[in-house]
Each structure stands twice: as structure tokens, then as C-alpha cells.
PDB file of C-alpha atoms in Angstrom:
ATOM      1  CA  MET A 153      20.854  29.200  -1.054  1.00  0.00           C
ATOM      2  CA  LYS A 154      19.732  28.239  -4.566  1.00  0.00           C
ATOM      3  CA  VAL A 155      21.398  25.998  -7.107  1.00  0.00           C
ATOM      4  CA  ARG A 156      20.795  26.172 -10.849  1.00  0.00           C
ATOM      5  CA  TYR A 157      22.408  24.268 -13.670  1.00  0.00           C
ATOM      6  CA  ASP A 158      22.467  25.654 -17.210  1.00  0.00           C
ATOM      7  CA  SER A 159      22.854  22.547 -19.364  1.00  0.00           C
ATOM      8  CA  GLU A 160      23.430  24.491 -22.592  1.00  0.00           C
ATOM      9  CA  ALA A 161      26.319  26.490 -21.111  1.00  0.00           C
ATOM     10  CA  ASP A 162      27.365  23.651 -18.744  1.00  0.00           C
ATOM     11  CA  ILE A 163      27.577  26.100 -15.838  1.00  0.00           C
ATOM     12  CA  LEU A 164      26.523  25.365 -12.268  1.00  0.00           C
ATOM     13  CA  TYR A 165      25.353  28.442 -10.371  1.00  0.00           C
ATOM     14  CA  ILE A 166      25.206  28.468  -6.578  1.00  0.00           C
ATOM     15  CA  PHE A 167      23.369  31.520  -5.295  1.00  0.00           C
ATOM     16  CA  VAL A 168      24.395  32.009  -1.664  1.00  0.00           C
ATOM     17  CA  LYS A 169      22.469  35.236  -1.086  1.00  0.00           C
ATOM     18  CA  GLU A 170      20.547  37.802  -3.077  1.00  0.00           C
ATOM     19  CA  GLY A 171      21.862  41.272  -3.706  1.00  0.00           C
ATOM     20  CA  ASN A 172      24.081  43.305  -5.950  1.00  0.00           C
ATOM     21  CA  ILE A 173      27.368  41.816  -7.070  1.00  0.00           C
ATOM     22  CA  LYS A 174      30.315  44.092  -6.342  1.00  0.00           C
ATOM     23  CA  ASP A 175      33.153  41.922  -7.578  1.00  0.00           C
ATOM     24  CA  THR A 176      33.878  38.569  -9.186  1.00  0.00           C
ATOM     25  CA  ILE A 177      37.140  36.746  -8.526  1.00  0.00           C
ATOM     26  CA  GLU A 178      38.444  34.087 -10.904  1.00  0.00           C
ATOM     27  CA  VAL A 179      39.695  31.358  -8.581  1.00  0.00           C
ATOM     28  CA  SER A 180      40.677  29.055 -11.450  1.00  0.00           C
ATOM     29  CA  ASP A 181      39.904  28.691 -15.155  1.00  0.00           C
ATOM     30  CA  ASP A 182      36.457  27.267 -14.365  1.00  0.00           C
ATOM     31  CA  LEU A 183      35.636  28.635 -10.906  1.00  0.00           C
ATOM     32  CA  PHE A 184      34.374  32.144 -10.148  1.00  0.00           C
ATOM     33  CA  VAL A 185      33.295  33.566  -6.788  1.00  0.00           C
ATOM     34  CA  GLU A 186      31.012  36.607  -6.653  1.00  0.00           C
ATOM     35  CA  TYR A 187      31.068  39.045  -3.729  1.00  0.00           C
ATOM     36  CA  ASP A 188      28.386  41.472  -2.597  1.00  0.00           C
ATOM     37  CA  GLU A 189      28.845  45.067  -1.489  1.00  0.00           C
ATOM     38  CA  ASP A 190      29.766  43.895   2.039  1.00  0.00           C
ATOM     39  CA  ASP A 191      32.449  41.549   0.647  1.00  0.00           C
ATOM     40  CA  HIS A 192      30.428  38.440   1.540  1.00  0.00           C
ATOM     41  CA  ILE A 193      30.192  35.562  -0.907  1.00  0.00           C
ATOM     42  CA  ALA A 194      27.001  36.023  -2.919  1.00  0.00           C
ATOM     43  CA  GLY A 195      27.459  33.304  -5.499  1.00  0.00           C
ATOM     44  CA  ILE A 196      29.669  30.730  -7.118  1.00  0.00           C
ATOM     45  CA  GLU A 197      29.893  29.805 -10.796  1.00  0.00           C
ATOM     46  CA  LEU A 198      31.455  26.545 -11.898  1.00  0.00           C
ATOM     47  CA  TRP A 199      32.093  26.349 -15.642  1.00  0.00           C
ATOM     48  CA  GLN A 200      32.497  23.001 -17.419  1.00  0.00           C
ATOM     49  CA  ALA A 201      30.513  21.558 -14.560  1.00  0.00           C
ATOM     50  CA  ARG A 202      30.191  18.099 -16.110  1.00  0.00           C
ATOM     51  CA  LYS A 203      33.974  17.784 -16.255  1.00  0.00           C
ATOM     52  CA  ASN A 204      34.599  19.314 -12.831  1.00  0.00           C
ATOM     53  CA  LEU A 205      31.945  17.675 -10.658  1.00  0.00           C
ATOM     54  CA  LEU A 206      31.164  14.130  -9.718  1.00  0.00           C
ATOM     55  CA  PRO A 207      28.427  12.642 -11.919  1.00  0.00           C
ATOM     56  CA  GLU A 208      26.195  12.073  -8.884  1.00  0.00           C
ATOM     57  CA  LEU A 209      26.361  15.723  -7.876  1.00  0.00           C
ATOM     58  CA  MET A 210      25.593  16.829 -11.437  1.00  0.00           C
ATOM     59  CA  SER A 211      22.487  14.657 -11.522  1.00  0.00           C
ATOM     60  CA  TYR A 212      21.284  16.268  -8.271  1.00  0.00           C
ATOM     61  CA  ALA A 213      21.899  19.743  -9.685  1.00  0.00           C
ATOM     62  CA  GLU A 214      19.969  18.895 -12.849  1.00  0.00           C
ATOM     63  CA  LEU A 215      17.064  17.504 -10.805  1.00  0.00           C
ATOM     64  CA  ALA A 216      16.996  20.568  -8.560  1.00  0.00           C
ATOM     65  CA  THR A 217      16.955  22.881 -11.567  1.00  0.00           C
ATOM     66  CA  LYS A 218      14.181  20.894 -13.254  1.00  0.00           C
ATOM     67  CA  ALA A 219      12.124  20.934 -10.049  1.00  0.00           C
ATOM     68  CA  ALA A 220      12.541  24.699  -9.703  1.00  0.00           C
ATOM     69  CA  VAL A 221      11.455  25.241 -13.316  1.00  0.00           C
ATOM     70  CA  ASP A 222       8.454  22.922 -12.880  1.00  0.00           C
ATOM     71  CA  VAL A 223       7.322  24.795  -9.765  1.00  0.00           C
ATOM     72  CA  LYS A 224       7.367  28.114 -11.646  1.00  0.00           C
ATOM     73  CA  LYS A 225       5.100  26.739 -14.414  1.00  0.00           C
TER      74      LYS A 225
END
């Protein structure tokens, strides 16, 4: 599983598994669940993440994203 936070779009991405996305279900205005070809959850998108998540969790997501970017450099 990978977690990435896009601070410009304020979207938290949770990648559960790699693969092609077959379908995306809108669970609520800000929550989307992506399914693979076998109907398993492949990813989760949380829009307006700053509003919808606890501040502590957002800081962890930002740190994890920064660490992943730093490793790729």
C-alpha cells in the first residue's frame, strides 16, 4: 500500500494495489473508491483531505509523500 498527498489539489491518494482501474464509485462528495478488474479495492481518493481528516493524520500523509519524493531524487 502507498499513500500520497497532493497538496495543490488537497487530495489524499491511498494506493492499495497496482493494476488497471475498472470502476470508480463515488461513496460521498469527497470519497471515491477505485476497483480493479477483479472487483477488489485498488485505491481510495479523499478530496478536501484537510477538511475531512484529522490534522495529525494529514501531517503524517504529508511527511510520507515528502519522504517518497526525496527517495526518488
